[in-house]
PDB file of C-alpha atoms in Angstrom:
ATOM      1  CA  UNK R   1     -11.139 -48.813  14.936  1.00 94.00           C
ATOM      2  CA  UNK R   2      -9.883 -46.684  11.899  1.00 97.00           C
ATOM      3  CA  UNK R   3      -8.267 -43.438  12.895  1.00 98.00           C
ATOM      4  CA  UNK R   4      -7.660 -40.491  10.386  1.00 98.00           C
ATOM      5  CA  UNK R   5      -4.794 -37.912  11.735  1.00 98.00           C
ATOM      6  CA  UNK R   6      -4.862 -34.452  10.377  1.00 98.00           C
ATOM      7  CA  UNK R   7      -1.794 -32.127  10.749  1.00 98.00           C
ATOM      8  CA  UNK R   8       0.261 -35.437  10.904  1.00 98.00           C
ATOM      9  CA  UNK R   9       3.634 -33.868  10.240  1.00 97.00           C
ATOM     10  CA  UNK R  10       3.564 -31.375  13.302  1.00 97.00           C
ATOM     11  CA  UNK R  11       4.799 -31.802  16.689  1.00 97.00           C
ATOM     12  CA  UNK R  12       1.688 -33.558  17.990  1.00 98.00           C
ATOM     13  CA  UNK R  13       0.433 -35.375  14.843  1.00 98.00           C
ATOM     14  CA  UNK R  14       3.802 -37.049  14.640  1.00 98.00           C
ATOM     15  CA  UNK R  15       3.511 -38.235  18.254  1.00 98.00           C
ATOM     16  CA  UNK R  16       0.133 -39.812  17.452  1.00 98.00           C
ATOM     17  CA  UNK R  17       1.616 -41.580  14.374  1.00 98.00           C
ATOM     18  CA  UNK R  18       4.263 -43.036  16.579  1.00 98.00           C
ATOM     19  CA  UNK R  19       1.819 -43.978  19.174  1.00 98.00           C
ATOM     20  CA  UNK R  20      -0.654 -45.587  17.075  1.00 98.00           C
ATOM     21  CA  UNK R  21       1.832 -47.514  15.175  1.00 98.00           C
ATOM     22  CA  UNK R  22       3.282 -48.971  18.334  1.00 97.00           C
ATOM     23  CA  UNK R  23      -0.457 -49.820  19.352  1.00 97.00           C
ATOM     24  CA  UNK R  24      -1.192 -51.489  16.285  1.00 97.00           C
ATOM     25  CA  UNK R  25      -4.016 -49.419  15.427  1.00 98.00           C
ATOM     26  CA  UNK R  26      -4.875 -48.732  11.867  1.00 97.00           C
ATOM     27  CA  UNK R  27      -4.364 -45.054  11.075  1.00 98.00           C
ATOM     28  CA  UNK R  28      -4.118 -42.651   7.945  1.00 98.00           C
ATOM     29  CA  UNK R  29      -1.967 -40.000   8.482  1.00 98.00           C
ATOM     30  CA  UNK R  30      -2.547 -36.754   6.507  1.00 98.00           C
ATOM     31  CA  UNK R  31       0.162 -33.821   6.364  1.00 96.00           C
ATOM     32  CA  UNK R  32      -1.160 -30.416   5.101  1.00 93.00           C
ATOM     33  CA  UNK R  33       0.062 -31.600   1.772  1.00 94.00           C
ATOM     34  CA  UNK R  34      -2.275 -34.462   1.907  1.00 96.00           C
ATOM     35  CA  UNK R  35      -5.277 -32.968   3.577  1.00 97.00           C
ATOM     36  CA  UNK R  36      -6.025 -29.077   3.612  1.00 97.00           C
ATOM     37  CA  UNK R  37      -8.629 -28.795   6.163  1.00 98.00           C
ATOM     38  CA  UNK R  38      -9.656 -25.382   4.933  1.00 98.00           C
ATOM     39  CA  UNK R  39     -10.884 -27.052   1.670  1.00 98.00           C
ATOM     40  CA  UNK R  40     -14.408 -28.628   2.443  1.00 97.00           C
ATOM     41  CA  UNK R  41     -14.054 -30.534  -0.903  1.00 97.00           C
ATOM     42  CA  UNK R  42     -10.798 -32.093   0.033  1.00 97.00           C
ATOM     43  CA  UNK R  43     -12.001 -33.277   3.299  1.00 98.00           C
ATOM     44  CA  UNK R  44     -14.726 -34.988   1.846  1.00 98.00           C
ATOM     45  CA  UNK R  45     -12.620 -36.698  -0.938  1.00 97.00           C
ATOM     46  CA  UNK R  46      -9.836 -37.735   1.432  1.00 98.00           C
ATOM     47  CA  UNK R  47     -11.898 -38.963   4.491  1.00 98.00           C
ATOM     48  CA  UNK R  48     -14.289 -40.679   2.261  1.00 97.00           C
ATOM     49  CA  UNK R  49     -11.353 -42.611   0.718  1.00 96.00           C
ATOM     50  CA  UNK R  50     -10.169 -43.735   4.270  1.00 96.00           C
ATOM     51  CA  UNK R  51     -13.524 -43.944   5.940  1.00 97.00           C
ATOM     52  CA  UNK R  52     -12.251 -43.391   9.483  1.00 98.00           C
ATOM     53  CA  UNK R  53     -14.306 -44.247  12.693  1.00 98.00           C
ATOM     54  CA  UNK R  54     -12.468 -41.420  14.382  1.00 98.00           C
ATOM     55  CA  UNK R  55     -10.728 -38.144  13.237  1.00 98.00           C
ATOM     56  CA  UNK R  56      -7.877 -36.756  15.353  1.00 98.00           C
ATOM     57  CA  UNK R  57      -7.256 -33.103  14.324  1.00 98.00           C
ATOM     58  CA  UNK R  58      -3.747 -31.814  15.039  1.00 98.00           C
ATOM     59  CA  UNK R  59      -3.683 -29.454  12.195  1.00 98.00           C
ATOM     60  CA  UNK R  60      -3.199 -25.842  13.563  1.00 98.00           C
ATOM     61  CA  UNK R  61      -1.633 -22.475  12.731  1.00 98.00           C
ATOM     62  CA  UNK R  62       0.733 -22.253  15.905  1.00 97.00           C
ATOM     63  CA  UNK R  63       2.716 -19.004  15.253  1.00 97.00           C
ATOM     64  CA  UNK R  64       1.519 -16.839  18.030  1.00 98.00           C
ATOM     65  CA  UNK R  65       3.481 -13.787  16.812  1.00 97.00           C
ATOM     66  CA  UNK R  66       2.705 -14.551  13.229  1.00 98.00           C
ATOM     67  CA  UNK R  67      -0.773 -14.540  14.004  1.00 98.00           C
ATOM     68  CA  UNK R  68      -0.737 -10.851  14.795  1.00 98.00           C
ATOM     69  CA  UNK R  69       0.369 -10.009  11.304  1.00 98.00           C
ATOM     70  CA  UNK R  70      -1.851 -12.577   9.619  1.00 98.00           C
ATOM     71  CA  UNK R  71      -4.967 -13.042  11.672  1.00 98.00           C
ATOM     72  CA  UNK R  72      -7.113 -14.110   8.600  1.00 98.00           C
ATOM     73  CA  UNK R  73      -4.513 -17.163   8.157  1.00 98.00           C
ATOM     74  CA  UNK R  74      -4.836 -18.235  11.851  1.00 98.00           C
ATOM     75  CA  UNK R  75      -8.565 -17.736  11.492  1.00 98.00           C
ATOM     76  CA  UNK R  76      -8.662 -19.953   8.412  1.00 98.00           C
ATOM     77  CA  UNK R  77      -6.998 -22.980   9.997  1.00 98.00           C
ATOM     78  CA  UNK R  78      -7.840 -22.680  13.577  1.00 98.00           C
ATOM     79  CA  UNK R  79     -11.341 -21.761  13.145  1.00 98.00           C
ATOM     80  CA  UNK R  80     -12.862 -22.561   9.626  1.00 98.00           C
ATOM     81  CA  UNK R  81     -10.796 -25.640   9.143  1.00 98.00           C
ATOM     82  CA  UNK R  82     -12.126 -26.999  12.589  1.00 98.00           C
ATOM     83  CA  UNK R  83     -15.676 -25.892  11.338  1.00 98.00           C
ATOM     84  CA  UNK R  84     -15.404 -27.713   8.088  1.00 98.00           C
ATOM     85  CA  UNK R  85     -13.861 -30.707   9.612  1.00 98.00           C
ATOM     86  CA  UNK R  86     -16.191 -31.114  12.384  1.00 98.00           C
ATOM     87  CA  UNK R  87     -19.184 -30.583  10.159  1.00 98.00           C
ATOM     88  CA  UNK R  88     -17.915 -33.498   7.992  1.00 98.00           C
ATOM     89  CA  UNK R  89     -17.665 -35.709  11.170  1.00 98.00           C
ATOM     90  CA  UNK R  90     -21.239 -34.779  12.311  1.00 98.00           C
ATOM     91  CA  UNK R  91     -22.650 -35.503   8.708  1.00 98.00           C
ATOM     92  CA  UNK R  92     -20.930 -38.976   8.706  1.00 98.00           C
ATOM     93  CA  UNK R  93     -21.504 -39.834  12.474  1.00 98.00           C
ATOM     94  CA  UNK R  94     -17.699 -39.846  13.099  1.00 98.00           C
ATOM     95  CA  UNK R  95     -16.335 -38.680  16.433  1.00 98.00           C
ATOM     96  CA  UNK R  96     -13.595 -35.998  16.541  1.00 98.00           C
ATOM     97  CA  UNK R  97     -10.672 -35.240  18.751  1.00 99.00           C
ATOM     98  CA  UNK R  98      -9.562 -31.629  18.698  1.00 98.00           C
ATOM     99  CA  UNK R  99      -6.775 -30.026  20.458  1.00 98.00           C
ATOM    100  CA  UNK R 100      -6.928 -26.379  22.033  1.00 98.00           C
ATOM    101  CA  UNK R 101      -4.706 -24.123  24.018  1.00 98.00           C
ATOM    102  CA  UNK R 102      -4.423 -22.421  27.461  1.00 98.00           C
ATOM    103  CA  UNK R 103      -4.255 -19.142  25.363  1.00 98.00           C
ATOM    104  CA  UNK R 104      -8.123 -19.120  25.176  1.00 98.00           C
ATOM    105  CA  UNK R 105      -8.146 -17.722  28.851  1.00 98.00           C
ATOM    106  CA  UNK R 106      -7.560 -14.018  29.910  1.00 98.00           C
ATOM    107  CA  UNK R 107      -4.365 -14.998  31.876  1.00 97.00           C
ATOM    108  CA  UNK R 108      -4.893 -12.171  34.359  1.00 97.00           C
ATOM    109  CA  UNK R 109      -2.663 -11.805  37.416  1.00 95.00           C
ATOM    110  CA  UNK R 110      -5.621 -12.031  39.780  1.00 97.00           C
ATOM    111  CA  UNK R 111      -6.540 -15.259  38.213  1.00 98.00           C
ATOM    112  CA  UNK R 112      -3.208 -16.770  39.609  1.00 97.00           C
ATOM    113  CA  UNK R 113      -4.708 -16.433  42.934  1.00 96.00           C
ATOM    114  CA  UNK R 114      -8.245 -17.249  42.148  1.00 97.00           C
ATOM    115  CA  UNK R 115      -7.435 -20.287  40.317  1.00 97.00           C
ATOM    116  CA  UNK R 116      -4.188 -21.549  42.325  1.00 95.00           C
ATOM    117  CA  UNK R 117      -4.408 -25.067  40.523  1.00 97.00           C
ATOM    118  CA  UNK R 118      -5.360 -23.515  37.225  1.00 98.00           C
ATOM    119  CA  UNK R 119      -8.261 -22.821  34.999  1.00 98.00           C
ATOM    120  CA  UNK R 120     -11.004 -25.149  34.871  1.00 98.00           C
ATOM    121  CA  UNK R 121     -12.588 -26.321  31.580  1.00 98.00           C
ATOM    122  CA  UNK R 122     -15.520 -24.052  31.881  1.00 98.00           C
ATOM    123  CA  UNK R 123     -13.706 -20.882  33.272  1.00 98.00           C
ATOM    124  CA  UNK R 124     -14.391 -17.580  31.627  1.00 98.00           C
ATOM    125  CA  UNK R 125     -12.500 -17.088  28.270  1.00 98.00           C
ATOM    126  CA  UNK R 126     -11.053 -14.043  26.934  1.00 98.00           C
ATOM    127  CA  UNK R 127      -8.018 -14.325  24.680  1.00 98.00           C
ATOM    128  CA  UNK R 128      -5.450 -11.633  24.773  1.00 98.00           C
ATOM    129  CA  UNK R 129      -3.839 -12.368  21.379  1.00 98.00           C
ATOM    130  CA  UNK R 130      -5.015 -13.272  17.833  1.00 98.00           C
ATOM    131  CA  UNK R 131      -3.823 -16.886  18.239  1.00 98.00           C
ATOM    132  CA  UNK R 132      -6.073 -17.297  21.141  1.00 98.00           C
ATOM    133  CA  UNK R 133      -9.080 -15.669  19.418  1.00 98.00           C
ATOM    134  CA  UNK R 134      -8.693 -17.902  16.402  1.00 98.00           C
ATOM    135  CA  UNK R 135      -8.288 -21.116  18.746  1.00 98.00           C
ATOM    136  CA  UNK R 136     -11.342 -20.293  20.834  1.00 98.00           C
ATOM    137  CA  UNK R 137     -13.409 -19.513  17.583  1.00 98.00           C
ATOM    138  CA  UNK R 138     -12.465 -23.030  16.499  1.00 98.00           C
ATOM    139  CA  UNK R 139     -13.743 -24.436  19.813  1.00 98.00           C
ATOM    140  CA  UNK R 140     -17.047 -22.753  19.360  1.00 98.00           C
ATOM    141  CA  UNK R 141     -17.274 -24.045  15.875  1.00 98.00           C
ATOM    142  CA  UNK R 142     -16.429 -27.551  17.199  1.00 98.00           C
ATOM    143  CA  UNK R 143     -19.408 -27.416  19.747  1.00 98.00           C
ATOM    144  CA  UNK R 144     -21.616 -25.921  17.324  1.00 98.00           C
ATOM    145  CA  UNK R 145     -21.135 -28.577  14.770  1.00 98.00           C
ATOM    146  CA  UNK R 146     -23.216 -31.171  16.480  1.00 98.00           C
ATOM    147  CA  UNK R 147     -20.475 -33.819  16.037  1.00 98.00           C
ATOM    148  CA  UNK R 148     -19.410 -36.102  19.083  1.00 98.00           C
ATOM    149  CA  UNK R 149     -16.149 -34.572  20.165  1.00 98.00           C
ATOM    150  CA  UNK R 150     -13.163 -34.553  22.851  1.00 98.00           C
ATOM    151  CA  UNK R 151     -11.726 -31.018  23.080  1.00 99.00           C
ATOM    152  CA  UNK R 152      -8.451 -31.269  24.732  1.00 99.00           C
ATOM    153  CA  UNK R 153      -6.691 -28.145  26.000  1.00 99.00           C
ATOM    154  CA  UNK R 154      -2.931 -28.300  26.457  1.00 98.00           C
ATOM    155  CA  UNK R 155      -0.526 -25.845  27.564  1.00 98.00           C
ATOM    156  CA  UNK R 156       3.290 -25.222  26.954  1.00 98.00           C
ATOM    157  CA  UNK R 157       3.367 -28.225  24.743  1.00 98.00           C
ATOM    158  CA  UNK R 158       6.495 -30.040  24.231  1.00 98.00           C
ATOM    159  CA  UNK R 159       7.881 -33.360  22.832  1.00 98.00           C
ATOM    160  CA  UNK R 160      10.502 -35.176  20.759  1.00 97.00           C
ATOM    161  CA  UNK R 161       9.076 -34.239  17.427  1.00 97.00           C
ATOM    162  CA  UNK R 162       9.083 -30.686  15.914  1.00 96.00           C
ATOM    163  CA  UNK R 163       9.802 -27.344  17.616  1.00 95.00           C
ATOM    164  CA  UNK R 164       9.294 -26.384  21.428  1.00 98.00           C
ATOM    165  CA  UNK R 165      10.462 -24.758  24.157  1.00 98.00           C
ATOM    166  CA  UNK R 166      12.682 -27.518  25.305  1.00 98.00           C
ATOM    167  CA  UNK R 167      14.465 -28.124  22.092  1.00 98.00           C
ATOM    168  CA  UNK R 168      15.053 -24.508  21.809  1.00 97.00           C
ATOM    169  CA  UNK R 169      16.700 -24.076  24.980  1.00 98.00           C
ATOM    170  CA  UNK R 170      18.944 -27.004  24.511  1.00 97.00           C
ATOM    171  CA  UNK R 171      20.128 -25.593  21.080  1.00 96.00           C
ATOM    172  CA  UNK R 172      20.546 -22.170  22.606  1.00 97.00           C
ATOM    173  CA  UNK R 173      22.375 -23.711  25.602  1.00 96.00           C
ATOM    174  CA  UNK R 174      24.940 -25.070  23.036  1.00 94.00           C
ATOM    175  CA  UNK R 175      25.241 -21.997  20.944  1.00 93.00           C
ATOM    176  CA  UNK R 176      24.883 -19.213  23.144  1.00 93.00           C
ATOM    177  CA  UNK R 177      26.843 -18.139  26.529  1.00 92.00           C
ATOM    178  CA  UNK R 178      23.915 -15.780  27.894  1.00 96.00           C
ATOM    179  CA  UNK R 179      20.185 -16.458  27.387  1.00 97.00           C
ATOM    180  CA  UNK R 180      17.159 -14.336  28.558  1.00 97.00           C
ATOM    181  CA  UNK R 181      14.193 -15.916  29.763  1.00 98.00           C
ATOM    182  CA  UNK R 182      10.648 -14.550  30.891  1.00 97.00           C
ATOM    183  CA  UNK R 183      10.143 -14.874  34.477  1.00 97.00           C
ATOM    184  CA  UNK R 184       6.594 -13.459  34.889  1.00 97.00           C
ATOM    185  CA  UNK R 185       4.486 -15.799  32.847  1.00 97.00           C
ATOM    186  CA  UNK R 186       3.111 -18.810  34.760  1.00 98.00           C
ATOM    187  CA  UNK R 187       1.887 -22.396  33.784  1.00 98.00           C
ATOM    188  CA  UNK R 188       2.905 -25.894  33.397  1.00 98.00           C
ATOM    189  CA  UNK R 189       4.085 -27.860  30.494  1.00 98.00           C
ATOM    190  CA  UNK R 190       2.113 -30.673  28.517  1.00 98.00           C
ATOM    191  CA  UNK R 191       4.296 -33.511  27.253  1.00 98.00           C
ATOM    192  CA  UNK R 192       2.976 -35.020  23.997  1.00 98.00           C
ATOM    193  CA  UNK R 193       3.550 -38.598  24.825  1.00 98.00           C
ATOM    194  CA  UNK R 194       1.249 -38.170  27.709  1.00 98.00           C
ATOM    195  CA  UNK R 195      -1.264 -36.364  25.320  1.00 98.00           C
ATOM    196  CA  UNK R 196      -1.506 -39.575  23.386  1.00 98.00           C
ATOM    197  CA  UNK R 197      -1.358 -42.029  26.203  1.00 98.00           C
ATOM    198  CA  UNK R 198      -4.324 -40.268  28.123  1.00 98.00           C
ATOM    199  CA  UNK R 199      -6.405 -39.240  25.156  1.00 98.00           C
ATOM    200  CA  UNK R 200      -6.359 -42.575  23.736  1.00 98.00           C
ATOM    201  CA  UNK R 201      -7.839 -43.930  26.991  1.00 98.00           C
ATOM    202  CA  UNK R 202     -10.642 -41.251  26.907  1.00 98.00           C
ATOM    203  CA  UNK R 203     -11.361 -42.308  23.256  1.00 98.00           C
ATOM    204  CA  UNK R 204     -11.388 -46.187  24.276  1.00 97.00           C
ATOM    205  CA  UNK R 205     -13.748 -45.428  27.090  1.00 97.00           C
ATOM    206  CA  UNK R 206     -16.217 -43.343  25.063  1.00 97.00           C
ATOM    207  CA  UNK R 207     -15.616 -40.152  26.752  1.00 98.00           C
ATOM    208  CA  UNK R 208     -17.063 -37.046  25.419  1.00 98.00           C
ATOM    209  CA  UNK R 209     -16.740 -33.180  25.998  1.00 98.00           C
ATOM    210  CA  UNK R 210     -13.719 -30.732  27.239  1.00 98.00           C
ATOM    211  CA  UNK R 211     -10.589 -31.878  29.422  1.00 98.00           C
ATOM    212  CA  UNK R 212      -7.582 -30.036  30.388  1.00 98.00           C
ATOM    213  CA  UNK R 213      -4.225 -31.858  30.144  1.00 98.00           C
ATOM    214  CA  UNK R 214      -1.135 -30.730  31.510  1.00 98.00           C
ATOM    215  CA  UNK R 215       1.637 -31.762  34.257  1.00 97.00           C
ATOM    216  CA  UNK R 216       1.643 -30.992  37.995  1.00 94.00           C
ATOM    217  CA  UNK R 217       2.766 -27.843  39.628  1.00 95.00           C
ATOM    218  CA  UNK R 218       2.981 -24.270  38.183  1.00 97.00           C
ATOM    219  CA  UNK R 219       6.313 -22.745  37.252  1.00 98.00           C
ATOM    220  CA  UNK R 220       7.462 -19.824  35.137  1.00 98.00           C
ATOM    221  CA  UNK R 221       9.311 -20.118  31.766  1.00 98.00           C
ATOM    222  CA  UNK R 222      12.369 -19.207  33.673  1.00 98.00           C
ATOM    223  CA  UNK R 223      12.077 -21.959  36.001  1.00 98.00           C
ATOM    224  CA  UNK R 224      11.435 -24.230  33.149  1.00 98.00           C
ATOM    225  CA  UNK R 225      14.456 -23.269  31.506  1.00 98.00           C
ATOM    226  CA  UNK R 226      16.683 -23.545  34.812  1.00 98.00           C
ATOM    227  CA  UNK R 227      15.463 -27.184  35.303  1.00 98.00           C
ATOM    228  CA  UNK R 228      16.348 -28.065  31.450  1.00 98.00           C
ATOM    229  CA  UNK R 229      19.694 -26.664  31.785  1.00 98.00           C
ATOM    230  CA  UNK R 230      20.304 -28.487  35.220  1.00 98.00           C
ATOM    231  CA  UNK R 231      18.989 -31.810  33.676  1.00 98.00           C
ATOM    232  CA  UNK R 232      20.921 -31.610  30.529  1.00 97.00           C
ATOM    233  CA  UNK R 233      24.263 -30.580  32.122  1.00 96.00           C
ATOM    234  CA  UNK R 234      24.463 -27.337  30.120  1.00 96.00           C
ATOM    235  CA  UNK R 235      25.477 -24.154  31.820  1.00 94.00           C
ATOM    236  CA  UNK R 236      24.877 -21.025  29.995  1.00 96.00           C
ATOM    237  CA  UNK R 237      24.282 -17.830  31.963  1.00 96.00           C
ATOM    238  CA  UNK R 238      20.491 -17.481  32.434  1.00 97.00           C
ATOM    239  CA  UNK R 239      18.924 -13.909  32.832  1.00 97.00           C
ATOM    240  CA  UNK R 240      15.483 -13.785  34.067  1.00 97.00           C
ATOM    241  CA  UNK R 241      13.500 -10.897  32.599  1.00 97.00           C
ATOM    242  CA  UNK R 242      10.011  -9.258  32.405  1.00 96.00           C
ATOM    243  CA  UNK R 243       7.604  -9.687  29.375  1.00 95.00           C
ATOM    244  CA  UNK R 244       8.027  -6.032  28.815  1.00 92.00           C
ATOM    245  CA  UNK R 245      11.718  -6.365  28.587  1.00 94.00           C
ATOM    246  CA  UNK R 246      11.463  -9.469  26.227  1.00 91.00           C
ATOM    247  CA  UNK R 247       9.700  -7.785  23.229  1.00 87.00           C
ATOM    248  CA  UNK R 248       7.418  -9.919  21.260  1.00 93.00           C
ATOM    249  CA  UNK R 249       4.795  -8.978  18.966  1.00 95.00           C
ATOM    250  CA  UNK R 250       1.769 -10.970  20.430  1.00 97.00           C
ATOM    251  CA  UNK R 251       0.811 -10.255  24.233  1.00 96.00           C
ATOM    252  CA  UNK R 252       1.174 -13.472  26.364  1.00 96.00           C
ATOM    253  CA  UNK R 253      -1.044 -14.146  29.184  1.00 97.00           C
ATOM    254  CA  UNK R 254       0.414 -13.645  32.767  1.00 97.00           C
ATOM    255  CA  UNK R 255      -0.975 -16.911  33.873  1.00 98.00           C
ATOM    256  CA  UNK R 256      -2.204 -19.858  32.006  1.00 97.00           C
ATOM    257  CA  UNK R 257      -1.896 -22.829  34.261  1.00 98.00           C
ATOM    258  CA  UNK R 258      -4.608 -25.413  33.271  1.00 98.00           C
ATOM    259  CA  UNK R 259      -6.477 -27.513  36.144  1.00 98.00           C
ATOM    260  CA  UNK R 260      -6.524 -31.091  35.246  1.00 98.00           C
ATOM    261  CA  UNK R 261      -8.419 -32.519  37.926  1.00 98.00           C
ATOM    262  CA  UNK R 262     -11.296 -33.506  35.631  1.00 98.00           C
ATOM    263  CA  UNK R 263      -9.144 -35.871  33.375  1.00 98.00           C
ATOM    264  CA  UNK R 264      -7.501 -37.254  36.490  1.00 98.00           C
ATOM    265  CA  UNK R 265     -10.893 -38.248  38.026  1.00 98.00           C
ATOM    266  CA  UNK R 266     -12.250 -39.592  34.778  1.00 98.00           C
ATOM    267  CA  UNK R 267      -9.143 -41.837  34.194  1.00 98.00           C
ATOM    268  CA  UNK R 268      -8.312 -42.372  37.967  1.00 98.00           C
ATOM    269  CA  UNK R 269      -4.877 -41.197  37.286  1.00 97.00           C
ATOM    270  CA  UNK R 270      -2.341 -38.710  38.872  1.00 96.00           C
ATOM    271  CA  UNK R 271      -0.901 -36.352  36.295  1.00 96.00           C
ATOM    272  CA  UNK R 272       2.940 -36.619  36.334  1.00 96.00           C
ATOM    273  CA  UNK R 273       5.279 -34.030  38.076  1.00 98.00           C
ATOM    274  CA  UNK R 274       6.730 -31.545  35.259  1.00 98.00           C
ATOM    275  CA  UNK R 275      10.145 -32.374  36.240  1.00 98.00           C
ATOM    276  CA  UNK R 276       9.511 -36.068  35.590  1.00 98.00           C
ATOM    277  CA  UNK R 277       8.055 -35.686  32.164  1.00 98.00           C
ATOM    278  CA  UNK R 278      11.016 -33.434  31.404  1.00 98.00           C
ATOM    279  CA  UNK R 279      13.428 -36.094  32.313  1.00 98.00           C
ATOM    280  CA  UNK R 280      11.749 -38.502  30.188  1.00 98.00           C
ATOM    281  CA  UNK R 281      11.744 -36.198  27.168  1.00 98.00           C
ATOM    282  CA  UNK R 282      15.570 -35.227  27.595  1.00 98.00           C
ATOM    283  CA  UNK R 283      16.201 -39.002  27.537  1.00 97.00           C
ATOM    284  CA  UNK R 284      14.019 -39.450  24.358  1.00 95.00           C
ATOM    285  CA  UNK R 285      15.994 -36.488  22.671  1.00 96.00           C
ATOM    286  CA  UNK R 286      19.301 -37.789  23.778  1.00 91.00           C
ATOM    287  CA  UNK R 287      18.612 -41.236  22.232  1.00 82.00           C
ATOM    288  CA  UNK R 288      18.312 -39.687  18.681  1.00 69.00           C
ATOM    289  CA  UNK R 289      20.588 -36.476  19.483  1.00 61.00           C
ATOM    290  CA  UNK R 290      18.555 -34.249  17.615  1.00 55.00           C
ATOM    291  CA  UNK R 291      17.004 -31.015  18.794  1.00 52.00           C
ATOM    292  CA  UNK R 292      15.766 -29.583  15.647  1.00 54.00           C
ATOM    293  CA  UNK R 293      13.399 -32.275  13.903  1.00 57.00           C
TER     294      UNK R 293
END
């Protein structure tokens, strides 16, 4: 097995590099400086050299608010980049693993009642912001490419590398006495080390198609922050606020929980409870004492 990782310097890409290194799996890691997935010729040149038997695409434009100001940039990476990469994979008969987001769904308040365990893989999609629209376009390009693919949707992604909500809260918990956190957006975190663990099993078993991956239970961002501070021993004053009070450029979905029953059945595994995943992540972060890298 020879794996090429694009977006290898981001949060999820770095997790894959670490995981494959520990597993002793040959891999070529490409940051955006080594392989720009929006450049067809560069894709052919670089992947032609490494000759992978699988491509794992972690490259993405992830700035949700920035995408509102620069929808063309978000579309270039999240849509056209995926199109070019998956077309190369189809032409060379190389399977591709691609990651998408809970933000492809409408996130309506009524959906929280309609889907108490989260959106299914084939639930109706209607993004509420430019980031979600660019990611959905990428999904559609992937499906149309003809390549063999695994499409993994994740939500509230967090891990030991890069920037994420857990690390932001830990930093703010040290620097600020009072923190406002949204209490009317519902979902569940996905931990990057669980992504690599479960998706690698899907790859080895030859699975294809769309899967959702998240942790058990449904919480608000406020509940998530409360537990982060409880487990970490920090004690800033937390103030729950509505989405309207917490002004952000991009609209966020009210509800974006992902139903992970399909991957649980396929792998015959129970997805871990979110508090357990958080505890493990905090232990990982404490071992390196770094909330920013």
